CSV table of C-alpha atoms and ligand atoms in Angstrom, one decimal:
chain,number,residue,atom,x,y,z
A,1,UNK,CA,5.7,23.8,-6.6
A,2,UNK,CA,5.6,22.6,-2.8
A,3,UNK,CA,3.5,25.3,-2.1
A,4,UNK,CA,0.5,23.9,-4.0
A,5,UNK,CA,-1.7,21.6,-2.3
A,6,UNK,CA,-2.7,18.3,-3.1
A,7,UNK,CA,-5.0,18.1,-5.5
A,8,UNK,CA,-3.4,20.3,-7.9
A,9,UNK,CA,0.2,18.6,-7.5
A,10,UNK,CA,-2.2,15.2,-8.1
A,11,UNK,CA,-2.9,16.5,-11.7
A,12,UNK,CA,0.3,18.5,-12.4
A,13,UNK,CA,3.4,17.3,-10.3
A,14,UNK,CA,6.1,16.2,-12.4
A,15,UNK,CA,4.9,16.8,-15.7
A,16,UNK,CA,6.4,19.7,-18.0
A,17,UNK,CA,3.8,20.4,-20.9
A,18,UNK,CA,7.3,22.1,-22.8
A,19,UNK,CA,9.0,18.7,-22.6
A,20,UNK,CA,7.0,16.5,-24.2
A,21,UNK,CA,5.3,18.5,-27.8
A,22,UNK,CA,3.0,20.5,-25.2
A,23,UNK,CA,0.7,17.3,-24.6
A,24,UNK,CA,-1.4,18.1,-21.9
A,25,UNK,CA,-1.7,15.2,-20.7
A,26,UNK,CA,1.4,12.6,-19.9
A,27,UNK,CA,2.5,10.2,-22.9
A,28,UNK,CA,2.9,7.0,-22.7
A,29,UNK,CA,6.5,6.3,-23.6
A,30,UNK,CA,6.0,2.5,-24.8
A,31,UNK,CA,9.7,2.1,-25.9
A,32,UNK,CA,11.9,-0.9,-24.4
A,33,UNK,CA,15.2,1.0,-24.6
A,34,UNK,CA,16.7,5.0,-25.5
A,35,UNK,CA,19.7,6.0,-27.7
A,36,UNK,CA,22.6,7.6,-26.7
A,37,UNK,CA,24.2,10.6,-27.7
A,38,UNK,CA,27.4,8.8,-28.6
A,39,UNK,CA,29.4,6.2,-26.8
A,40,UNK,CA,30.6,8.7,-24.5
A,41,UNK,CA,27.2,9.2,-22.9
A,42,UNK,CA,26.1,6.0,-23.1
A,43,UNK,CA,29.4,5.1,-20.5
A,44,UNK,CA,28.0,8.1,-18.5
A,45,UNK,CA,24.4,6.6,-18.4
A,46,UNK,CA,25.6,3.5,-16.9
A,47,UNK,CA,28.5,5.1,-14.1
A,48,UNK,CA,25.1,7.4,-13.2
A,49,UNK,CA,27.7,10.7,-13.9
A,50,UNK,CA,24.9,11.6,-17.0
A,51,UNK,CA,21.4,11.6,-16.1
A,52,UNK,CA,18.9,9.7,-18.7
A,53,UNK,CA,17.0,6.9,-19.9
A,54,UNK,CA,18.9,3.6,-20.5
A,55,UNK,CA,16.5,0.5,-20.5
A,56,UNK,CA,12.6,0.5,-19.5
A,57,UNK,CA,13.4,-2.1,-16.3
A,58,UNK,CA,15.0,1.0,-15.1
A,59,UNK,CA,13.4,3.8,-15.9
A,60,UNK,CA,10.4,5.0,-18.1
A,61,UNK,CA,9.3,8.9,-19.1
A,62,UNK,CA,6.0,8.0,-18.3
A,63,UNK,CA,7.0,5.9,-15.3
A,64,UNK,CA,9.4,9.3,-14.2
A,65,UNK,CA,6.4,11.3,-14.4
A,66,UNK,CA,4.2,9.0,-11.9
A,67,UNK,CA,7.1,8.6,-9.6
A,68,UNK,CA,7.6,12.1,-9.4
A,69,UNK,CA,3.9,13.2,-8.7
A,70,UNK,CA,3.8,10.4,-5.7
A,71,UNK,CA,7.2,11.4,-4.5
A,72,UNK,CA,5.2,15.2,-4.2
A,73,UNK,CA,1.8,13.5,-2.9
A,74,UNK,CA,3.8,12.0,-0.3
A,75,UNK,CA,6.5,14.2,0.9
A,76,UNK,CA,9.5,12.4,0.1
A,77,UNK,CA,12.5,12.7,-2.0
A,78,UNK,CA,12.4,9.7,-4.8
A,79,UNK,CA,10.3,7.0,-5.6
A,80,UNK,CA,10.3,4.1,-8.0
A,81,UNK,CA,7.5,2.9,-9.5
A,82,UNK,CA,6.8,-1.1,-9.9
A,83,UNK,CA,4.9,-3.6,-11.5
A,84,UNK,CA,2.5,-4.1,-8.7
A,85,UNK,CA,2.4,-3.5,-4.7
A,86,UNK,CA,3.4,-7.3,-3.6
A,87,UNK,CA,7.0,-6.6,-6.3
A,88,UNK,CA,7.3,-2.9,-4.4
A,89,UNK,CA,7.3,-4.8,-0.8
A,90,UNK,CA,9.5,-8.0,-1.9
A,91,UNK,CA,11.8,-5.5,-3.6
A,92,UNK,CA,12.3,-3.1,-0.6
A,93,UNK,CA,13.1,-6.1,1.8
A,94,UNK,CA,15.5,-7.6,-0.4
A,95,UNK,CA,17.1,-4.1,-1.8
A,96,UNK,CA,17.7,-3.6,2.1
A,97,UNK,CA,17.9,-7.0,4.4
A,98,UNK,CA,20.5,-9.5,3.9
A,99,UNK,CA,20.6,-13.6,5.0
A,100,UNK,CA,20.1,-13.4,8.9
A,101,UNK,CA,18.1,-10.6,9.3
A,102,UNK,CA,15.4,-9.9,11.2
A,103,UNK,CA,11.9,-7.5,10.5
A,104,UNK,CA,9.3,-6.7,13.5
A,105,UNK,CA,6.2,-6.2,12.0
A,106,UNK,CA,2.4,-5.6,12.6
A,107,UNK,CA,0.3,-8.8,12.6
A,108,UNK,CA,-1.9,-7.2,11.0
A,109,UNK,CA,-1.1,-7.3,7.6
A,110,UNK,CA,-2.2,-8.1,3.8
A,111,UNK,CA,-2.7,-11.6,3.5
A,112,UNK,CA,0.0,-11.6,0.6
A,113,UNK,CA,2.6,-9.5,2.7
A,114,UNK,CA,1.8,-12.3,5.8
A,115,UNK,CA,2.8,-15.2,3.6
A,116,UNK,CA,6.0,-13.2,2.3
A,117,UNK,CA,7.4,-12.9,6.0
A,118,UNK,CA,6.3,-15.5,7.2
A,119,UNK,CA,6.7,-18.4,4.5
A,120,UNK,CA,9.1,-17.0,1.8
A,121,UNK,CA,11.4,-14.6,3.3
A,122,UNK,CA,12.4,-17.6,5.9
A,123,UNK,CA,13.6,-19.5,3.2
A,124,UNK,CA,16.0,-16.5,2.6
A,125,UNK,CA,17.2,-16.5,5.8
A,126,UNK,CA,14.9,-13.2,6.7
A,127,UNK,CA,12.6,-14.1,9.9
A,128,UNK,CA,10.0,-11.7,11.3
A,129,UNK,CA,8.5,-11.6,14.2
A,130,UNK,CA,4.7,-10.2,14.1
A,131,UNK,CA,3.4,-8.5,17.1
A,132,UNK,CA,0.1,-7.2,18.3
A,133,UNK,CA,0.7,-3.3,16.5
A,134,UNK,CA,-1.8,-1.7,19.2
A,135,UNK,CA,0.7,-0.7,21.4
A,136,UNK,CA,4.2,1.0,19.9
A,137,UNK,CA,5.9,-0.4,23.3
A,138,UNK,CA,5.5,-4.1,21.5
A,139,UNK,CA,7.6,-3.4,18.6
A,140,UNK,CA,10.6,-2.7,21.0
A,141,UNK,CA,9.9,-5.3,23.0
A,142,UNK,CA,10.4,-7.9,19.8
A,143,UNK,CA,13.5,-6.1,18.5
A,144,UNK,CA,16.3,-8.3,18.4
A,145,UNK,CA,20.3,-7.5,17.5
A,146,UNK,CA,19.5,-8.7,14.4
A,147,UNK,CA,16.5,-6.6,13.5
A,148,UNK,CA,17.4,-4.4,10.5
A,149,UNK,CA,13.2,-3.0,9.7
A,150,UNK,CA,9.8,-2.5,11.4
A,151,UNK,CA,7.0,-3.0,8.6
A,152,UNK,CA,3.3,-2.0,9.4
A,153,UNK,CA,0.0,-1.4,7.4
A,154,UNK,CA,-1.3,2.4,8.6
A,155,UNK,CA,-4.7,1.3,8.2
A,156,UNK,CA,-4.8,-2.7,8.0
A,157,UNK,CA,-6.6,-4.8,5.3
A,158,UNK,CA,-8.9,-6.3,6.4
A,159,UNK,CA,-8.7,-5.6,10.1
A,160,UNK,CA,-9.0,-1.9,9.5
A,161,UNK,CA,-6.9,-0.8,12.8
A,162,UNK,CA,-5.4,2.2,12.7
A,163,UNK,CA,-1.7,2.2,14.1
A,164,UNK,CA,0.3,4.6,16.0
A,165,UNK,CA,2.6,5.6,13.3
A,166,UNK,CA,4.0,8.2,15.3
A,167,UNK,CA,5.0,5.8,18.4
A,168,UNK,CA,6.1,3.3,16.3
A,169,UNK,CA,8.3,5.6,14.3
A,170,UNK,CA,10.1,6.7,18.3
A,171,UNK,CA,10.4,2.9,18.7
A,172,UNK,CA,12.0,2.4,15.1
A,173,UNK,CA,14.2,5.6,15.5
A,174,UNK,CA,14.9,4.1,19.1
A,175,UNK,CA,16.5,0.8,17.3
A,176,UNK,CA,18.1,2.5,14.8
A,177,UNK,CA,15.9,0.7,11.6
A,178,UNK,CA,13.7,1.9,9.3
A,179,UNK,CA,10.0,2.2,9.8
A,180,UNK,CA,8.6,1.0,6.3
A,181,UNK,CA,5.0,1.7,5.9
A,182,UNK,CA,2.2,0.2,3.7
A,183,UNK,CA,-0.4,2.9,3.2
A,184,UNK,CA,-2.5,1.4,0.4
A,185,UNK,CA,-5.3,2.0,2.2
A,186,UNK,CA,-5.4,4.8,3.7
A,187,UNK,CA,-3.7,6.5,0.3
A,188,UNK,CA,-2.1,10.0,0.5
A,189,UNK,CA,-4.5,11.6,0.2
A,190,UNK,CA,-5.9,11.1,3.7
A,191,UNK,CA,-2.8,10.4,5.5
A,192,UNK,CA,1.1,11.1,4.8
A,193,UNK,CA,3.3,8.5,7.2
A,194,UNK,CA,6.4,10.4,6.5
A,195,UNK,CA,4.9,13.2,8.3
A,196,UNK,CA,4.8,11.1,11.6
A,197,UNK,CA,8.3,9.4,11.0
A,198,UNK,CA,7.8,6.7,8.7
A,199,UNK,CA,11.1,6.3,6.7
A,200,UNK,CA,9.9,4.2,3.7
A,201,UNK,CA,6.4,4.6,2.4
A,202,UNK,CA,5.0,1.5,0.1
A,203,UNK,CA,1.8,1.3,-1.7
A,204,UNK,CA,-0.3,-0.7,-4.1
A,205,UNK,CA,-1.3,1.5,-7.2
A,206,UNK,CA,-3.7,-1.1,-8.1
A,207,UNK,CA,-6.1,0.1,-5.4
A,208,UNK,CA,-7.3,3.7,-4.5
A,209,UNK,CA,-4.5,5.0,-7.1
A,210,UNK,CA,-5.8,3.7,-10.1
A,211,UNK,CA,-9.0,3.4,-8.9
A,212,UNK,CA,-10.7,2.1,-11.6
A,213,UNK,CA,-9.5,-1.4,-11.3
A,214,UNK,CA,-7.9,-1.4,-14.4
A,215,UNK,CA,-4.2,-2.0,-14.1
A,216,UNK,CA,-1.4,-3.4,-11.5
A,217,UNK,CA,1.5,-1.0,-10.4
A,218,UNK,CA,3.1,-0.5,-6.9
A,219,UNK,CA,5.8,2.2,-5.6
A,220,UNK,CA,8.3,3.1,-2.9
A,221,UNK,CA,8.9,6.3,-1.8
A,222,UNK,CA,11.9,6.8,-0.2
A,223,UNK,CA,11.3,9.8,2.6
A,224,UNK,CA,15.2,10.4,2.5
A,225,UNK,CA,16.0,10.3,6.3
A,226,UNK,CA,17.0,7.8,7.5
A,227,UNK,CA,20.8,7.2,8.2
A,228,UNK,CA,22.4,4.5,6.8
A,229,UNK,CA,25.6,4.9,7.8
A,230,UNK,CA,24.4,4.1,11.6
A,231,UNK,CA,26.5,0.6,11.5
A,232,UNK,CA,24.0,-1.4,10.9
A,233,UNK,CA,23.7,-1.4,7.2
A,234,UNK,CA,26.8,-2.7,5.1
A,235,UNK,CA,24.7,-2.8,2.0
A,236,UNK,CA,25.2,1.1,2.2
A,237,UNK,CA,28.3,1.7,3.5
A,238,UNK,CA,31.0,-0.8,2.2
A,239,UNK,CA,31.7,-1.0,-1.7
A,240,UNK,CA,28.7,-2.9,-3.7
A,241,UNK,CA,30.2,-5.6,-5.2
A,242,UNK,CA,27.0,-5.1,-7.6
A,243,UNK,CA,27.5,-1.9,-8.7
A,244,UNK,CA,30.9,-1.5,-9.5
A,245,UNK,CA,32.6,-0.7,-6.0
A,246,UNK,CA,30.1,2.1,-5.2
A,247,UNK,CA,29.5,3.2,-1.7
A,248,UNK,CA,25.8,3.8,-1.9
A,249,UNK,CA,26.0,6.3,1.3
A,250,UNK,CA,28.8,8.3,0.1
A,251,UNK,CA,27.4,8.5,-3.6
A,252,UNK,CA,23.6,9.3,-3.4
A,253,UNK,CA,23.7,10.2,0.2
A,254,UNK,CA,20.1,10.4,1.5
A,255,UNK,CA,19.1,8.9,-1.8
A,256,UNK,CA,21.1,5.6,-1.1
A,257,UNK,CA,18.4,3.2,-0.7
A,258,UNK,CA,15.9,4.5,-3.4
A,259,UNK,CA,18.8,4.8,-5.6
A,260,UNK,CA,19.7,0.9,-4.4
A,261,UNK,CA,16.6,0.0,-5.5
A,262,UNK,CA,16.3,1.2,-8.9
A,263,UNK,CA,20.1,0.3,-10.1
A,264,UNK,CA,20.2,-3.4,-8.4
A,265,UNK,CA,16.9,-3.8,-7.3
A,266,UNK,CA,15.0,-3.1,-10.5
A,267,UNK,CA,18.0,-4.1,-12.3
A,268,UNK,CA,18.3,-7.7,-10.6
A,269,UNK,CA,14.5,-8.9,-9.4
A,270,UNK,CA,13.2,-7.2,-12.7
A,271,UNK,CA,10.0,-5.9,-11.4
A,272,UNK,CA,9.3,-2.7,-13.7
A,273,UNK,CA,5.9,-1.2,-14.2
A,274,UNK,CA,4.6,-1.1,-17.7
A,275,UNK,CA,4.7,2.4,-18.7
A,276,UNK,CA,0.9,1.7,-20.3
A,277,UNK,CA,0.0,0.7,-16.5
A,278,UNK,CA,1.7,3.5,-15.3
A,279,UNK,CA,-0.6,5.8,-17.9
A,280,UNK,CA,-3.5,4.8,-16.4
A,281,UNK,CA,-2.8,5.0,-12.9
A,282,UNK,CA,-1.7,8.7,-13.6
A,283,UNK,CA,-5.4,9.2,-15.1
A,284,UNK,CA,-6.9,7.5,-11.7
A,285,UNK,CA,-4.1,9.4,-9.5
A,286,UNK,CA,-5.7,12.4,-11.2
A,287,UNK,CA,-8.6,12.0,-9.6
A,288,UNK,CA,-8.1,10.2,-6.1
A,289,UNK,CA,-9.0,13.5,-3.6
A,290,UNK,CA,-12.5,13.2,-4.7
A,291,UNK,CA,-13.0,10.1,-5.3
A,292,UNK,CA,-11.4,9.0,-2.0
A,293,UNK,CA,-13.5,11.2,0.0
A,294,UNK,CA,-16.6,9.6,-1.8
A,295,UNK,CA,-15.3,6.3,-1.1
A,296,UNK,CA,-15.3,7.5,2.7
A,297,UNK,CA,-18.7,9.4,2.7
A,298,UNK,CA,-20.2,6.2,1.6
A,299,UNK,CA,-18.4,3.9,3.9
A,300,UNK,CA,-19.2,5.8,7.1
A,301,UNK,CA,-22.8,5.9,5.5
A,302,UNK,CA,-23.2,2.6,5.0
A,303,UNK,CA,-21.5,1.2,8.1
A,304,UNK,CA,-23.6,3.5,10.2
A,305,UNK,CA,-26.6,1.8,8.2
A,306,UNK,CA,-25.2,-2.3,9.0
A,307,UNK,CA,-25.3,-1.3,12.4
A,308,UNK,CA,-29.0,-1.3,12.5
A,309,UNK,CA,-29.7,-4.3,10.3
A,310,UNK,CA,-31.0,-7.5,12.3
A,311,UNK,CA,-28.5,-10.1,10.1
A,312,UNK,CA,-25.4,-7.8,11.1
A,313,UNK,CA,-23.5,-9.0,14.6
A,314,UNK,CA,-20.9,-6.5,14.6
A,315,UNK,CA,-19.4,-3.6,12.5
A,316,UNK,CA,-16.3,-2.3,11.9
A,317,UNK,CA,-15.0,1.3,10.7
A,318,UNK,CA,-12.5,3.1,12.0
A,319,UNK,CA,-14.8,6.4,11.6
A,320,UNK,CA,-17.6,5.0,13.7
A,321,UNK,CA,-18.1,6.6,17.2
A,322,UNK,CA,-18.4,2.9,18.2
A,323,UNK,CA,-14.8,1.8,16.8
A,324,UNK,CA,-11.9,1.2,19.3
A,325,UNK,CA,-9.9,2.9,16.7
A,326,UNK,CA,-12.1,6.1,16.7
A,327,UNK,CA,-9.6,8.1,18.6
A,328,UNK,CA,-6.2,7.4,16.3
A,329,UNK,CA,-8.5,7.5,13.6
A,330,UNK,CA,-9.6,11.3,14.3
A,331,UNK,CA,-5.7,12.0,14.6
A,332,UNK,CA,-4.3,10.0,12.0
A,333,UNK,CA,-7.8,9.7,9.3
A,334,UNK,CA,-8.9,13.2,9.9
A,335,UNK,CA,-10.3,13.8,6.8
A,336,UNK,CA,-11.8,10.6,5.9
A,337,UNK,CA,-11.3,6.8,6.6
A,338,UNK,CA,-11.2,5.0,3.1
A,339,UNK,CA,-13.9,2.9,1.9
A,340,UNK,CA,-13.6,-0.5,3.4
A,341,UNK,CA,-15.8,-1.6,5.9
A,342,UNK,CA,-16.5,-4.9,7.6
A,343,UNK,CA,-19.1,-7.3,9.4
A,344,UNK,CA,-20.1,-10.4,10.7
A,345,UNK,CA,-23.1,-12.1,9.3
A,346,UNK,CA,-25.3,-13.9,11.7
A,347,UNK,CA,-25.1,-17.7,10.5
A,348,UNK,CA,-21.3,-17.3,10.5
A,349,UNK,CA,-20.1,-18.9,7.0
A,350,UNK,CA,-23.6,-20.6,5.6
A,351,UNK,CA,-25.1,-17.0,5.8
A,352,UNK,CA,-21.9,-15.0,4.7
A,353,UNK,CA,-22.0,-17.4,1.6
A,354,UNK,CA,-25.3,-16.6,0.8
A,355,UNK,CA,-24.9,-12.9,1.1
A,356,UNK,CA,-22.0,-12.8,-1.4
A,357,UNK,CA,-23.7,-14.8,-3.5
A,358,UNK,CA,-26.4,-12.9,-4.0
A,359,UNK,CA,-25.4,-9.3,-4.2
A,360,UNK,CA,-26.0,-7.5,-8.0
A,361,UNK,CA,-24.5,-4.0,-7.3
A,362,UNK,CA,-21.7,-5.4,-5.0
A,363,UNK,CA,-19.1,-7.5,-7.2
A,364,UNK,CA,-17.6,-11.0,-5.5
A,365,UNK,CA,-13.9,-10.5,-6.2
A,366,UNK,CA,-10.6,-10.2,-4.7
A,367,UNK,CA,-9.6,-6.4,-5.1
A,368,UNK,CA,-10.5,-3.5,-3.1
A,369,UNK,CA,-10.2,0.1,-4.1
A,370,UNK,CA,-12.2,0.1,-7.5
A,371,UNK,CA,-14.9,2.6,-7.7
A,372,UNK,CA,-17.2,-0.3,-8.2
A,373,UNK,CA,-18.5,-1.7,-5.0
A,374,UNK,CA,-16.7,-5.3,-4.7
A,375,UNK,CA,-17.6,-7.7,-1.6
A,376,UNK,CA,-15.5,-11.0,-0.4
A,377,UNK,CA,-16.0,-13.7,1.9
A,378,UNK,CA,-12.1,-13.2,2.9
A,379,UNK,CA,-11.7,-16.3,5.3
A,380,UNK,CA,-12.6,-18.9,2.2
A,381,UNK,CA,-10.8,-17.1,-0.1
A,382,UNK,CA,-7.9,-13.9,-0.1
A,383,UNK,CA,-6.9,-15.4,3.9
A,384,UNK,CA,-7.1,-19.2,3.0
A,385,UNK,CA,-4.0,-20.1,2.9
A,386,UNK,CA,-3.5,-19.1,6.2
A,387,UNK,CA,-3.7,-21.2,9.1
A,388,UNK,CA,-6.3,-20.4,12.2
A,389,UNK,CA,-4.1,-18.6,14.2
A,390,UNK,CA,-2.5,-16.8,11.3
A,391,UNK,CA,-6.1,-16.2,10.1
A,392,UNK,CA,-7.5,-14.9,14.0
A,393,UNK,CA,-4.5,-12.3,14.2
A,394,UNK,CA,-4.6,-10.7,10.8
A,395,UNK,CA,-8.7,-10.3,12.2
A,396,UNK,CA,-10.2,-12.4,9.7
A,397,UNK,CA,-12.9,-14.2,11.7
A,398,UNK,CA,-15.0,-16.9,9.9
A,399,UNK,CA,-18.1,-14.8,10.0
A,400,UNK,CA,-16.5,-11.7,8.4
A,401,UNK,CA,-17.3,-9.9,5.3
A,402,UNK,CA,-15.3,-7.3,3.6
A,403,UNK,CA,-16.8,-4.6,1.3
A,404,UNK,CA,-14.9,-2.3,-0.5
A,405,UNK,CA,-17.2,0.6,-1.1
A,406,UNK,CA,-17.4,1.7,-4.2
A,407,UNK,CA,-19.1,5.3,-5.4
A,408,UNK,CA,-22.4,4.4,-6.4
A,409,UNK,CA,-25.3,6.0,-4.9
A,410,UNK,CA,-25.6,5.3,-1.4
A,411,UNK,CA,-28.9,4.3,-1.8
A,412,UNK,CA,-28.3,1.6,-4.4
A,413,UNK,CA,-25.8,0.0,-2.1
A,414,UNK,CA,-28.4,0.0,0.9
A,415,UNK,CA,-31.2,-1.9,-1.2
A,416,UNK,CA,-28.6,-4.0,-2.8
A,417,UNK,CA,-27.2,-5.4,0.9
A,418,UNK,CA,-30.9,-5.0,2.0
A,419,UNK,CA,-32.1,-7.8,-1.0
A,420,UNK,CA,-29.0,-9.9,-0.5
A,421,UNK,CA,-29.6,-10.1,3.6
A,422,UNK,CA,-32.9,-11.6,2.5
A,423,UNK,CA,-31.7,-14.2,1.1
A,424,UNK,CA,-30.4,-15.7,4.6
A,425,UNK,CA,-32.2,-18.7,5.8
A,426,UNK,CA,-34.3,-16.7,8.4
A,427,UNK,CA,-32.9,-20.5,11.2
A,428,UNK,CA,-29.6,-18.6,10.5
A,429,UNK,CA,-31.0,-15.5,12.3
A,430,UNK,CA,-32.0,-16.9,15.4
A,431,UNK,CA,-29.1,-18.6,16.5
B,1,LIG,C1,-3.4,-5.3,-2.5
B,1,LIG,C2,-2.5,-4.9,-1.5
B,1,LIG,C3,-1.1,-5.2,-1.6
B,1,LIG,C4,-0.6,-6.0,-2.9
B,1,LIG,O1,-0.7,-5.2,-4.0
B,1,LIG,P1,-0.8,-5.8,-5.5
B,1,LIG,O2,-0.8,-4.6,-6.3
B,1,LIG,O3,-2.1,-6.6,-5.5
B,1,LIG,O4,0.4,-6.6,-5.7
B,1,LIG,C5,-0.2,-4.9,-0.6
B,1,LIG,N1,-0.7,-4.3,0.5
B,1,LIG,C6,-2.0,-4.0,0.7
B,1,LIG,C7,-2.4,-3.3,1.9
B,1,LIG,C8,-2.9,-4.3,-0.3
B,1,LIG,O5,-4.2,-4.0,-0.1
């Protein structure tokens, strides 16, 4: 099986046609809870010494099947699947940090991740410090003696820089703390963190995955290697009071914390996937090779387009020769960037108003990732509630507009912007 390469693990990884009737493609299990042999193995479901199904806010056969086939997309051991990217981020950092903890992490960042560390988790007792992710050298420098995680974005939403996984991962090794990466954008299919050193790999399914912008669902992937027993992590080492005296190091060994997350994670914060979500992000997963490389043929095509437009001040794409991120890009995005793009709008918010307001082809919403092309004004809307500064450092500048390029024909997008830039009061233009 690890021999096969992506796109054929994509439609086949962890599915056995014997297993389930010989359907070809995955059921969806849509049962609550399973039966046990006999009270015997039902005791040995729940001391994990028998291997099976006990309650769908565990585990799922469909849900199995999808965790499986990212685990392979990705390169790590084990993954769990959940009910949607934000519950796979807020359950890793609470499956693995305790009260007085500490996480470095990349300001730039999903608006909704931003608020977690820097609102919520603080209310926990859980502070983070964000640093300027450009250079790896920064991450050490804000690591305190409390710092138990380094959390980054490979390819940030909406700033779209691409980071240095590979010298933040030296830094994180350095500290001895995981390096937990979000990858939503970027998806595995164009770039594999664990490869560079990245110990916990998170995304949203709701994006790229699915694709069609049809269902929620997030995951963790656990890559397996980092060791827990390094001092600095109790949770693992010392009996869990939570699971029956168990020493997750000594028990699952390199499948401690995925296993952590599943038996009290799972069990306790209760975010499970639906296994009918988790159908229909198999049939986008499916497809996500060639539809990602679509979604990044279009994007390069189009931003190369914006560059020349008179209402366009300044475009941003990691695959343009022009980007400041061109270089880790061709390292780190070789076969493809993703398919957001951004740019300001001359007129700053008056004209970026009127140009999401007028689009047909490109939706006004808050999602990226669907095949549909989808446009947002971000700083009146997904990065409101942040303040200025919190706003300036995750890049969302007034003036900015996001697209997430869908797979249309490229020409359709063109005319659509080409209308909707028309509709700019020609004052805004000048100034
Ligand atoms: C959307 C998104 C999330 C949150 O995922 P949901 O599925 O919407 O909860 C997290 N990180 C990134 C980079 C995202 O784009």
């Amino acid at each position: 099986m690890s021999t096969q390469k992506f796109a054929t693990k994509a439609l086949h990884a962890g599915h056995d046609v014997s297993q389930n009737g010989g359907t070809r493609a995955v059921p969806i299990y849509q049962s609550t809870a399973y039966v046990f042999d006999d009270s015997d193995d039902a005791a040995g479901r729940f001391n994990l010494s028998v291997p099976g199904f006990i309650y769908t806010r565990l585990n799922n056969p469909t849900n199995d099947v999808l965790e499986q086939r990212l685990t392979a997309l990705e390169g790590g051991l084990a993954a769990v699947v959940t009910a949607s990217g934000a519950s796979a981020i807020a359950t890793t950092l609470l499956t693995l940090l305790r009260a007085g903890d500490h996480i470095v992490a990349s300001n730039s960042l999903y608006g909704g991740t931003y608020n977690l560390l820097s609102v919520t988790l603080p209310r926990h007792g859980v502070t983070t410090t964000f640093v300027d992710p450009s250079d790896p050298a920064n991450f050490a420098k804000a690591a305190q003696e409390n710092t138990r995680a380094i959390f980054i974005e490979s390819l940030g939403n909406p700033k779209l820089d691409v980071l240095d996984i590979e010298g933040i991962a030296k830094e994180a090794k350095a500290h001895k703390v995981p390096l937990i990466v979000d990858n939503t954008v970027a998806t595995p299919s164009l770039l594999n963190p664990i490869e560079y050193g990245a110990n916990i790999v998170i995304h949203s399914l709701t994006k790229y995955i699915n694709g069609n912008g049809t269902s929620l669902g997030g995951v963790i992937i656990d890559a397996g290697t980092f060791d827990w027993t390094n001092g600095k992590f109790p949770e693992f080492t010392e009996p869990s009071p939570g699971y029956h005296g168990l020493v997750y190091s000594e028990a699952l060994e390199a499948a401690a914390f995925i296993a952590k997350v599943r038996i009290e994670g799972l069990r306790d914060y209760g975010s499970a996937l639906s296994p009918f979500n988790a159908f229909q992000i198999i049939q986008g997963l499916e497809t996500l090779e060639v539809r990602i490389k679509k979604h990044s043929e279009n994007a390069l095509e189009l931003a190369t387009w914006l560059q020349d437009q008179k209402e366009v001040t300044w475009v941003n794409y990691p695959g343009l020769e022009s980007s400041k991120y061109k270089k880790l890009a061709d390292k780190y995005l070789p076969k493809g960037q993703s398919g957001i793009v951004t740019f300001g709008v001359k007129g700053g918010y008056e004209s970026a108003k009127k140009l999401v307001d007028s689009t047909k082809v490109f939706s006004l919403l808050a999602n990226i990732g669907d095949t549909k092309s989808l446009i947002i004004h971000p700083a009146s809307t997904t990065h409101q509630q942040l303040s200025d500064e919190a706003q300036e450092s995750t890049g969302v500048t007034k003036d900015l507009i996001r697209l997430s390029v869908g797979i249309e024909n490229i020409e359709d997008l063109k005319h659509d912007l080409k209308e909707a830039f028309a509709t700019i009061d020609s004052k805004a233009l000048v100034s």
